[in-house]
Coordinates of N, CA and C in Angstrom, one line a residue:
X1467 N 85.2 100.4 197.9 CA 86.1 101.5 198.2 C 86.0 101.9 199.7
X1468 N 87.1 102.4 200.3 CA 87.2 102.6 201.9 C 86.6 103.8 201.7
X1469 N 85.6 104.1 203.1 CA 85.5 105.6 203.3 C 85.8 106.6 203.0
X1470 N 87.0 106.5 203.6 CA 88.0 107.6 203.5 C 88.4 108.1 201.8
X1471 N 88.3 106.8 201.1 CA 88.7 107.4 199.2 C 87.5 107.9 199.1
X1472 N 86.3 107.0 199.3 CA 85.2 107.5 198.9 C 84.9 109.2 199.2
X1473 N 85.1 109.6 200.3 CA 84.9 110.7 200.8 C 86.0 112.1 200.1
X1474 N 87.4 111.5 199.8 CA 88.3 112.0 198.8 C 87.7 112.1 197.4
X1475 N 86.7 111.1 197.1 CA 86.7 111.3 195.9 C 85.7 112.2 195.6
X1476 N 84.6 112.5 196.4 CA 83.4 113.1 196.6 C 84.4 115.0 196.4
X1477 N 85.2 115.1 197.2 CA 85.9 116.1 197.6 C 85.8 117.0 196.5
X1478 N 87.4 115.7 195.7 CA 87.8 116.2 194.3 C 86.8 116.6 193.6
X1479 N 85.5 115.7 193.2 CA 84.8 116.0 192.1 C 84.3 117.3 192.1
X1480 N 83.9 117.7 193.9 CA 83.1 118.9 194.1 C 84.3 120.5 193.5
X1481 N 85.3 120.0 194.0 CA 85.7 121.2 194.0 C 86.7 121.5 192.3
X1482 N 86.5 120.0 191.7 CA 87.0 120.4 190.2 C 85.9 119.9 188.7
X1483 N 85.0 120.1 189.7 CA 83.9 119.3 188.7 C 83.1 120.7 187.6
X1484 N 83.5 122.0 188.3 CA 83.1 123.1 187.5 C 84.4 123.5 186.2
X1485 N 85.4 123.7 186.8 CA 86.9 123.4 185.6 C 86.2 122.4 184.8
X1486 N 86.4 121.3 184.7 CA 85.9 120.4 184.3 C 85.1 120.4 183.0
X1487 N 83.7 121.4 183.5 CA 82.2 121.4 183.0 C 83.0 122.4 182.1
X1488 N 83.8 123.3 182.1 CA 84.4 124.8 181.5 C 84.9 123.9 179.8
X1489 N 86.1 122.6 180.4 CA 86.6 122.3 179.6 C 86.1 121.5 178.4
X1490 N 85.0 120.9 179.1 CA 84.0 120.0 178.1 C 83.5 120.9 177.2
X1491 N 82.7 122.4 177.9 CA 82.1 122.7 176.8 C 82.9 123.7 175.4
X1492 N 83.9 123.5 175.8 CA 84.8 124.3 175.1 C 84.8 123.3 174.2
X1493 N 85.2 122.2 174.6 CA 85.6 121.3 173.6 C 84.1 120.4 172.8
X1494 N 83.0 120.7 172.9 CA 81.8 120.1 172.7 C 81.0 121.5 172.1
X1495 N 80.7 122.3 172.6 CA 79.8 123.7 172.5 C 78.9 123.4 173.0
X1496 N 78.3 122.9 173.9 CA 77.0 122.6 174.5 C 77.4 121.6 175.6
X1497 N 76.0 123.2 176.2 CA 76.5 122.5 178.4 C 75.8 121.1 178.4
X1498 N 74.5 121.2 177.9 CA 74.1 120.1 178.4 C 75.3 118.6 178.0
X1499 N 75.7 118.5 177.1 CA 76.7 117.5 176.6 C 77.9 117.3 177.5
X1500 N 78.3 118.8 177.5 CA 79.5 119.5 178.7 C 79.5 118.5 180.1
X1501 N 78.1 118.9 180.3 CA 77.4 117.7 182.1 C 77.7 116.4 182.0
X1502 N 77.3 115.7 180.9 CA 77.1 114.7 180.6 C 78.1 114.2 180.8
X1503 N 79.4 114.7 179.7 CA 80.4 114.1 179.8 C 81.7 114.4 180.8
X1504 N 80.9 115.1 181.6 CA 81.9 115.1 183.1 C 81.5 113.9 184.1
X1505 N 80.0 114.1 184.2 CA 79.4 112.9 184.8 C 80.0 111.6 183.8
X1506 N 80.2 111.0 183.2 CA 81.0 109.7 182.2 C 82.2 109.9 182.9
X1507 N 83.3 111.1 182.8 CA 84.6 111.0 183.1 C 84.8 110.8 184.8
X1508 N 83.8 111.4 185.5 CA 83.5 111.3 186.7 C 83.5 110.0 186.9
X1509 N 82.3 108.8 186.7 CA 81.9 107.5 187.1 C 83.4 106.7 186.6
X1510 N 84.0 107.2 185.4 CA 85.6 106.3 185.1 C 86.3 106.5 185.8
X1511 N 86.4 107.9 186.9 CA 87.6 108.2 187.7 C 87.6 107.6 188.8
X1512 N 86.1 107.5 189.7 CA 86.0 106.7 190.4 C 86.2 105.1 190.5
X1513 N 86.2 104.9 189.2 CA 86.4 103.5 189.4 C 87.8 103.2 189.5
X1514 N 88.6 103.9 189.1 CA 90.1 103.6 189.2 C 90.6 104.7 190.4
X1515 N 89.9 105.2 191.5 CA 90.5 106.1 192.2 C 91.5 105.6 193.0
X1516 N 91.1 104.6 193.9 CA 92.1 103.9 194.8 C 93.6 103.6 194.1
X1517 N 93.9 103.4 192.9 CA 94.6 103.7 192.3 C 95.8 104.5 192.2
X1518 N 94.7 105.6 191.3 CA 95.2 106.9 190.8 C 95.0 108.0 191.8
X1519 N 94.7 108.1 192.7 CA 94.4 108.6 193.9 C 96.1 109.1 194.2
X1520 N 96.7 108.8 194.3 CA 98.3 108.8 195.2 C 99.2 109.5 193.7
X1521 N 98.9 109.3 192.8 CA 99.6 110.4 191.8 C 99.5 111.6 191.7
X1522 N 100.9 111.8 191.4 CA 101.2 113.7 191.2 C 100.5 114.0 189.9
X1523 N 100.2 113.4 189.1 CA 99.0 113.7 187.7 C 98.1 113.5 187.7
X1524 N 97.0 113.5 189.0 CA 95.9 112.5 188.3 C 94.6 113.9 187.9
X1525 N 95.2 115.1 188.1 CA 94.5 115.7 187.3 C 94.4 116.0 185.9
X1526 N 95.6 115.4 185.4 CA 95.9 115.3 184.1 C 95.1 113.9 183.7
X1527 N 94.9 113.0 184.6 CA 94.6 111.9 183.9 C 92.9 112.2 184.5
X1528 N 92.3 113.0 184.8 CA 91.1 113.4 184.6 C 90.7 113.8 183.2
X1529 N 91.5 115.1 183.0 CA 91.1 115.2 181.6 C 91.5 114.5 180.6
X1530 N 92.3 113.8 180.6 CA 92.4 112.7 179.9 C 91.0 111.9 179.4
X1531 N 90.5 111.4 180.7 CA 89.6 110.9 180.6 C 88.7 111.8 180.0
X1532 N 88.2 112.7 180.4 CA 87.6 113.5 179.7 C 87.7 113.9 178.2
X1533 N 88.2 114.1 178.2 CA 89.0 114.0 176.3 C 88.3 113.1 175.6
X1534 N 89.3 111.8 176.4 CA 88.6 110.8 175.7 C 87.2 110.4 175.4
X1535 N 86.7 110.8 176.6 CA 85.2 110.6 176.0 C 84.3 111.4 175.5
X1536 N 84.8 112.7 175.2 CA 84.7 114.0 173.9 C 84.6 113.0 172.6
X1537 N 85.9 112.3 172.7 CA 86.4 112.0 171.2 C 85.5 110.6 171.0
X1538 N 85.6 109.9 172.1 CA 84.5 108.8 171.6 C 83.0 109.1 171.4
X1539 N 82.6 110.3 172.1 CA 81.1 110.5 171.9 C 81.1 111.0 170.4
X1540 N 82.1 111.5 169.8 CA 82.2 112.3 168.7 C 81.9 110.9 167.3
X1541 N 83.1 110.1 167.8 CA 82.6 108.8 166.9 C 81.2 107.8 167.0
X1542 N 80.1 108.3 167.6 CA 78.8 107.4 168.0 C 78.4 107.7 166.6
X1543 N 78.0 106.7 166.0 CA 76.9 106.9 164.5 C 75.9 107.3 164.7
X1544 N 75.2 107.4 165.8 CA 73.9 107.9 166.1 C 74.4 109.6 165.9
X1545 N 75.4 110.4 166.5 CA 75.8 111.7 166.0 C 76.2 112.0 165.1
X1546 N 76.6 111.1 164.3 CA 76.9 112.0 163.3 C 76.0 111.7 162.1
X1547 N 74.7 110.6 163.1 CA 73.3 111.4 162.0 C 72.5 112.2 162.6
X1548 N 72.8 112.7 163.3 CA 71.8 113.9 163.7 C 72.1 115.3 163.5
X1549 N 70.5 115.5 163.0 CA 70.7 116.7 162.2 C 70.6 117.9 163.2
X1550 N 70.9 118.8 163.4 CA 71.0 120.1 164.5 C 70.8 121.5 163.8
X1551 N 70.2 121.3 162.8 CA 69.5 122.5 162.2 C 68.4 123.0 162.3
X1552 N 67.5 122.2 163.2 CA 66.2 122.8 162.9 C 66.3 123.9 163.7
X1553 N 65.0 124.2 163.6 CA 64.4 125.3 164.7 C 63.8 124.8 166.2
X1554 N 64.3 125.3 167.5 CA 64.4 125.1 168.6 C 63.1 126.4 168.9
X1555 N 62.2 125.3 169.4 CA 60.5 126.2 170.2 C 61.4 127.3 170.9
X1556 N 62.1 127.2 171.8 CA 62.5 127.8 172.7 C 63.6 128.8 173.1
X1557 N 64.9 129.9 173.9 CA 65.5 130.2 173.5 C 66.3 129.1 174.5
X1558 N 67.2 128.7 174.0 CA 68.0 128.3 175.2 C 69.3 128.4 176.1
X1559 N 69.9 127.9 177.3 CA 70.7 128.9 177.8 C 71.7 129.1 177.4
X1560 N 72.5 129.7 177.5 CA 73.5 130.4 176.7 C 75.0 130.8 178.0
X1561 N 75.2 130.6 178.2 CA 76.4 131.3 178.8 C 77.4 130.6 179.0
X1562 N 78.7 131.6 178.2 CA 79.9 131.7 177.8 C 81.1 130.9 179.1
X1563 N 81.8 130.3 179.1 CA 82.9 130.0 180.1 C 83.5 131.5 180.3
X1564 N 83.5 131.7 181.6 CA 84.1 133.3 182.2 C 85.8 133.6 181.4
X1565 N 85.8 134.3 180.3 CA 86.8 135.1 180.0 C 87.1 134.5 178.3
X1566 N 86.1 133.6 178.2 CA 86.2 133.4 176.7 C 84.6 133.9 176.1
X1567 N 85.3 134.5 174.5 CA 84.2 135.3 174.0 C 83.4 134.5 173.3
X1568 N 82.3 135.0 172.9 CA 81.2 134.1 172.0 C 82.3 133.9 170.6
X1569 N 82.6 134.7 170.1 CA 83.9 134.7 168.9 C 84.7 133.6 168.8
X1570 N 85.1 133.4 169.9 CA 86.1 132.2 170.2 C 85.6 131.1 170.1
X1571 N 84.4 130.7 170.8 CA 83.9 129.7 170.8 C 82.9 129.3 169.7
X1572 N 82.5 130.6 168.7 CA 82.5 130.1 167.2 C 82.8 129.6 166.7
X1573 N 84.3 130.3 166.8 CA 85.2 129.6 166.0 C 86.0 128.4 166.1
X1574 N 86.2 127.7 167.6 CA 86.2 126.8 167.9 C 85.4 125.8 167.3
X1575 N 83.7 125.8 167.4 CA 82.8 125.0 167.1 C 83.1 124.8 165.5
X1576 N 84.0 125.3 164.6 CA 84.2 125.2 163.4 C 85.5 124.2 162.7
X1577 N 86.2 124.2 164.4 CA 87.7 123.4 163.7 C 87.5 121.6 163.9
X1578 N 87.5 121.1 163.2 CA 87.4 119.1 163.4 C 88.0 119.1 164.9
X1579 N 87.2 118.2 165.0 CA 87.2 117.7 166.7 C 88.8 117.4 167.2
X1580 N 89.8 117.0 166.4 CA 91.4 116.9 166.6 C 92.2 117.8 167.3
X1581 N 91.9 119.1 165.8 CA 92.1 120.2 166.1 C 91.6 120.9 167.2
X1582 N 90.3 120.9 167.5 CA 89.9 121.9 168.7 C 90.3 120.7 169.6
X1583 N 90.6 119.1 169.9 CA 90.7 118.8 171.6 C 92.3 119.4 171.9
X1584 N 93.0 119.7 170.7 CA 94.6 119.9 171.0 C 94.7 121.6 171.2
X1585 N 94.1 122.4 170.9 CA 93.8 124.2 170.8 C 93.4 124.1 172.2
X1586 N 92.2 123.8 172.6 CA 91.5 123.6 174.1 C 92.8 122.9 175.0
X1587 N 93.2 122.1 174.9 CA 94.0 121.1 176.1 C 95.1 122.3 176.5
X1588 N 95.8 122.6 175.2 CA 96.8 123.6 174.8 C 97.0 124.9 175.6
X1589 N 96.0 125.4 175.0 CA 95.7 126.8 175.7 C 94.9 127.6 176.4
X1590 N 93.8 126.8 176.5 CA 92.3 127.1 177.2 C 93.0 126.3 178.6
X1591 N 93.5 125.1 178.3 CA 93.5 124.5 180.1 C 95.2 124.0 180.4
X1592 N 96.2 124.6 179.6 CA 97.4 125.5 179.7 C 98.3 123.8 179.8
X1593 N 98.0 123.3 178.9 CA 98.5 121.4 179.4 C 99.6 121.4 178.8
X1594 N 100.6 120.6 178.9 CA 102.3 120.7 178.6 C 101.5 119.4 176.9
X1595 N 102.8 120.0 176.0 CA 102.5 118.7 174.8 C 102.4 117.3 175.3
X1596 N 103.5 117.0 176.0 CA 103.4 115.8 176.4 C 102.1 115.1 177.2
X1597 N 101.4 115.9 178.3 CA 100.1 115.6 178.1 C 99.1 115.6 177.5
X1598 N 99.2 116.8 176.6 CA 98.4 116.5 175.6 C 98.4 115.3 175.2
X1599 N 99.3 114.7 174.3 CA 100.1 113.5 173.3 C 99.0 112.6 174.7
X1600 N 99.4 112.5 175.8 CA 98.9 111.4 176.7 C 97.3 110.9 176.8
X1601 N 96.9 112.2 177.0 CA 94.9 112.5 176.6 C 94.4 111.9 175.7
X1602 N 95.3 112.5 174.2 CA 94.4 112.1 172.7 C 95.4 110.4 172.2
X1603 N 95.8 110.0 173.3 CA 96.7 108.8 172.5 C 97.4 109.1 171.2
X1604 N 98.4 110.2 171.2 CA 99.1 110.1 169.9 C 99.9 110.6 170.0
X1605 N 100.7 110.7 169.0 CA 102.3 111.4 169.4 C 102.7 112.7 170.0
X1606 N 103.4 113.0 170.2 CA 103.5 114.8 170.4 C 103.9 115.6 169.1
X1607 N 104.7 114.5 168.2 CA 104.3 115.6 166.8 C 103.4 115.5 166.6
X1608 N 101.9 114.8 166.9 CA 100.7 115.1 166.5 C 100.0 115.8 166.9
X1609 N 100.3 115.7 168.2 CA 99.7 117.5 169.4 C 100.4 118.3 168.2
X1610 N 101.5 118.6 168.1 CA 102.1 120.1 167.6 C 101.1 120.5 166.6
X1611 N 101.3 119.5 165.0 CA 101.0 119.6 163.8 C 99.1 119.8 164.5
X1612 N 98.6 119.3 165.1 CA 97.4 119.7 165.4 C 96.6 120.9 165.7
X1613 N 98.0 121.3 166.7 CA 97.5 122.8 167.4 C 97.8 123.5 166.5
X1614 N 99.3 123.6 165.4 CA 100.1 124.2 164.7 C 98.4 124.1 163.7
X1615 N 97.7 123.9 162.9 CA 96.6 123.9 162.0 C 95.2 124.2 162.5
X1616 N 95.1 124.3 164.1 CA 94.0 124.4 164.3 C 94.0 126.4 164.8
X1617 N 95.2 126.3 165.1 CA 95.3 127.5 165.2 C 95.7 129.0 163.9
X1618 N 96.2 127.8 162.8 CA 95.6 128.7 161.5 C 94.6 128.7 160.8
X1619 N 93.4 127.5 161.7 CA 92.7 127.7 161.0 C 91.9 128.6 161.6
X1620 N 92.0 129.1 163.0 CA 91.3 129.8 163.8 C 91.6 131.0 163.3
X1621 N 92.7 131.2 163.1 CA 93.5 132.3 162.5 C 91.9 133.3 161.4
X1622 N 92.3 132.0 160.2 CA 91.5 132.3 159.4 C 90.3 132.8 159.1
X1623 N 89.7 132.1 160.2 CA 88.1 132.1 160.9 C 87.6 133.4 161.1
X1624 N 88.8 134.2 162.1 CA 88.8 135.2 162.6 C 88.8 136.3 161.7
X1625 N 89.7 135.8 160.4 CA 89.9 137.3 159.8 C 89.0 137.1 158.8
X1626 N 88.3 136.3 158.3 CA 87.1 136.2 157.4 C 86.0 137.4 157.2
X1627 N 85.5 137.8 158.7 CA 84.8 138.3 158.7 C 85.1 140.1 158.4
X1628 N 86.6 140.2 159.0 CA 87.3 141.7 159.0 C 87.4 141.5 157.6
X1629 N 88.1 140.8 156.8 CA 88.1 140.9 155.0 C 87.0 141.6 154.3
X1630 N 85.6 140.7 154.7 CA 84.7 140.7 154.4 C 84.1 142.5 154.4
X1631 N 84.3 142.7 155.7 CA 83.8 144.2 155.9 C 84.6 145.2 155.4
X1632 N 85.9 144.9 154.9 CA 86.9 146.1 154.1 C 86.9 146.2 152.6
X1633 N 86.1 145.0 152.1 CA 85.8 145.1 150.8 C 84.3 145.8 150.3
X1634 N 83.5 146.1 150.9 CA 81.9 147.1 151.0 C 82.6 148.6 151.0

Protein backbone atom coordinates (compact mmCIF):
# COMPACT_ATOMS: atom_id res chain seq x y z
CA UNK A 1 0.00 0.00 0.00
CA UNK A 2 1.32 3.66 -0.96
CA UNK A 3 1.92 5.95 1.95
CA UNK A 4 -0.28 8.20 1.33
CA UNK A 5 -3.49 5.22 1.70
CA UNK A 6 -1.55 3.93 4.38
CA UNK A 7 -1.62 7.15 6.27
CA UNK A 8 -5.52 7.66 5.11
CA UNK A 9 -6.19 4.68 6.43
CA UNK A 10 -4.48 5.17 9.86
CA UNK A 11 -6.64 8.54 9.77
CA UNK A 12 -10.05 6.85 9.24
CA UNK A 13 -9.66 4.23 11.74
CA UNK A 14 -8.53 6.88 14.45
CA UNK A 15 -11.17 9.13 14.12
CA UNK A 16 -14.15 6.34 13.53
CA UNK A 17 -12.78 3.57 15.38
CA UNK A 18 -14.77 4.80 18.74
CA UNK A 19 -18.43 4.92 16.55
CA UNK A 20 -17.39 1.78 15.70
CA UNK A 21 -16.47 0.26 19.27
CA UNK A 22 -20.26 2.02 20.19
CA UNK A 23 -21.78 -0.21 17.43
CA UNK A 24 -20.22 -3.49 18.21
CA UNK A 25 -21.06 -3.42 21.67
CA UNK A 26 -24.53 -2.77 21.14
CA UNK A 27 -24.72 -5.37 18.94
CA UNK A 28 -22.48 -8.02 21.08
CA UNK A 29 -23.00 -6.56 24.95
CA UNK A 30 -19.41 -6.78 25.82
CA UNK A 31 -16.52 -4.22 25.24
CA UNK A 32 -14.02 -6.47 25.36
CA UNK A 33 -15.69 -8.53 22.19
CA UNK A 34 -16.83 -4.93 20.97
CA UNK A 35 -12.52 -4.28 20.59
CA UNK A 36 -12.01 -7.30 19.23
CA UNK A 37 -14.30 -7.15 16.60
CA UNK A 38 -13.42 -3.63 15.39
CA UNK A 39 -9.81 -4.65 15.39
CA UNK A 40 -11.11 -7.96 12.73
CA UNK A 41 -13.31 -5.34 10.75
CA UNK A 42 -10.40 -2.96 10.88
CA UNK A 43 -7.44 -5.59 9.52
CA UNK A 44 -10.45 -6.52 6.52
CA UNK A 45 -10.83 -2.82 5.70
CA UNK A 46 -7.33 -2.36 5.25
CA UNK A 47 -6.90 -4.94 3.11
CA UNK A 48 -9.32 -3.81 0.55
CA UNK A 49 -8.65 0.09 1.20
CA UNK A 50 -6.97 1.04 -2.02
CA UNK A 51 -10.00 -0.04 -3.37
CA UNK A 52 -12.79 1.05 -1.32
CA UNK A 53 -11.01 4.14 -0.40
CA UNK A 54 -12.65 6.39 -3.43
CA UNK A 55 -16.32 5.45 -2.52
CA UNK A 56 -19.16 7.53 -1.35
CA UNK A 57 -20.20 4.37 1.03
CA UNK A 58 -17.36 3.07 2.33
CA UNK A 59 -18.62 3.79 5.65
CA UNK A 60 -21.32 1.74 5.18
CA UNK A 61 -19.20 -0.95 3.96
CA UNK A 62 -17.28 -0.67 7.30
CA UNK A 63 -20.02 -1.67 9.11
CA UNK A 64 -20.86 -3.98 6.90
CA UNK A 65 -17.93 -5.60 7.64
CA UNK A 66 -18.42 -5.23 11.04
CA UNK A 67 -21.76 -6.87 11.12
CA UNK A 68 -20.57 -9.41 9.46
CA UNK A 69 -18.16 -10.42 11.70
CA UNK A 70 -20.71 -10.02 14.73
CA UNK A 71 -22.69 -12.62 12.86
CA UNK A 72 -19.86 -14.88 12.05
CA UNK A 73 -18.37 -14.81 15.52
CA UNK A 74 -21.88 -15.61 16.69
CA UNK A 75 -21.88 -18.92 14.51
CA UNK A 76 -18.16 -20.28 16.12
CA UNK A 77 -19.12 -23.61 17.94
CA UNK A 78 -16.70 -22.90 20.39
CA UNK A 79 -19.56 -19.98 21.49
CA UNK A 80 -22.14 -21.34 21.57
CA UNK A 81 -20.59 -23.86 24.13
CA UNK A 82 -19.58 -21.55 26.43
CA UNK A 83 -21.17 -21.28 29.38
CA UNK A 84 -21.34 -17.43 30.83
CA UNK A 85 -22.92 -18.08 34.00
CA UNK A 86 -20.69 -18.49 36.42
CA UNK A 87 -19.54 -16.20 38.93
CA UNK A 88 -16.80 -13.62 37.93
CA UNK A 89 -13.88 -13.05 41.02
CA UNK A 90 -14.11 -9.58 40.06
CA UNK A 91 -16.52 -6.58 39.26
CA UNK A 92 -16.06 -5.72 35.91
CA UNK A 93 -16.15 -2.63 33.68
CA UNK A 94 -19.31 -1.48 32.89
CA UNK A 95 -20.05 1.52 30.89
CA UNK A 96 -23.06 2.16 28.85
CA UNK A 97 -22.52 3.74 25.02
CA UNK A 98 -23.37 7.63 25.84
CA UNK A 99 -27.24 8.07 25.52
CA UNK A 100 -28.31 4.51 25.60
CA UNK A 101 -29.74 3.06 28.91
CA UNK A 102 -28.71 -0.04 30.76
CA UNK A 103 -32.66 -1.03 29.97
CA UNK A 104 -32.01 -0.86 26.40
CA UNK A 105 -29.23 -2.75 26.25
CA UNK A 106 -30.88 -5.48 28.41
CA UNK A 107 -33.15 -5.75 26.35
CA UNK A 108 -31.23 -5.87 23.38
CA UNK A 109 -28.98 -8.67 24.85
CA UNK A 110 -32.30 -10.71 24.79
CA UNK A 111 -33.46 -10.50 21.07
CA UNK A 112 -31.54 -13.43 18.58
CA UNK A 113 -28.62 -12.05 17.02
CA UNK A 114 -30.88 -11.25 13.49
CA UNK A 115 -33.13 -9.28 15.31
CA UNK A 116 -30.82 -7.14 17.37
CA UNK A 117 -28.04 -6.71 14.09
CA UNK A 118 -31.25 -5.15 12.10
CA UNK A 119 -32.78 -2.88 15.48
CA UNK A 120 -28.95 -1.67 16.04
CA UNK A 121 -28.11 -0.99 12.15
CA UNK A 122 -31.68 0.59 12.01
CA UNK A 123 -31.85 2.80 14.73
CA UNK A 124 -28.93 2.95 17.04
CA UNK A 125 -26.58 3.79 13.77
CA UNK A 126 -29.69 5.39 11.71
CA UNK A 127 -28.72 3.06 8.34
CA UNK A 128 -31.22 3.31 5.25
CA UNK A 129 -32.99 -0.60 4.72
CA UNK A 130 -31.21 -0.91 1.83
CA UNK A 131 -28.00 -0.92 3.72
CA UNK A 132 -29.01 -2.68 6.10
CA UNK A 133 -30.28 -5.67 3.48
CA UNK A 134 -26.39 -4.99 2.11
CA UNK A 135 -24.48 -5.72 5.80
CA UNK A 136 -26.58 -8.88 6.75
CA UNK A 137 -26.68 -10.22 3.01
CA UNK A 138 -30.40 -10.54 2.68
CA UNK A 139 -33.26 -8.98 1.40
CA UNK A 140 -34.83 -5.82 2.48
CA UNK A 141 -38.03 -7.67 3.29
CA UNK A 142 -35.83 -9.34 5.66
CA UNK A 143 -34.39 -6.06 7.23
CA UNK A 144 -38.17 -5.00 7.65
CA UNK A 145 -39.80 -8.40 9.00
CA UNK A 146 -36.60 -8.31 11.28
CA UNK A 147 -36.67 -4.98 12.75
CA UNK A 148 -40.63 -5.20 12.38
CA UNK A 149 -40.19 -8.48 15.33
CA UNK A 150 -37.29 -7.31 16.97
CA UNK A 151 -38.81 -4.38 17.89
CA UNK A 152 -42.01 -6.16 19.31
CA UNK A 153 -40.21 -8.06 20.87
CA UNK A 154 -38.40 -5.25 22.67
CA UNK A 155 -41.70 -3.93 22.90
CA UNK A 156 -42.56 -6.73 25.10
CA UNK A 157 -39.38 -6.93 27.09
CA UNK A 158 -40.06 -3.54 28.19
CA UNK A 159 -43.51 -3.91 29.38
CA UNK A 160 -42.87 -7.18 31.30
CA UNK A 161 -41.55 -5.69 34.05
CA UNK A 162 -44.38 -2.60 34.39
CA UNK A 163 -47.13 -5.65 34.24
CA UNK A 164 -45.39 -7.36 36.60
CA UNK A 165 -45.41 -4.40 39.23
CA UNK A 166 -49.30 -3.51 38.60
CA UNK A 167 -50.42 -6.84 39.51
CA UNK A 168 -48.80 -6.73 43.58
Amino acid sequence: MRAEDDLAFREYARSRSTTLRRTAYLLCGDWHLAEDLVQTALVKLYRSWARVRASPTFDNYTRQILVRCWLDERRRPWRRREQRDGIVPDTPYHDSPEGISDALLAALAKLPHKQRAAVVMRYCDDMSITDVAAAMRCSEGTVKSQTSRGLDALRQIVARPESAGRSS
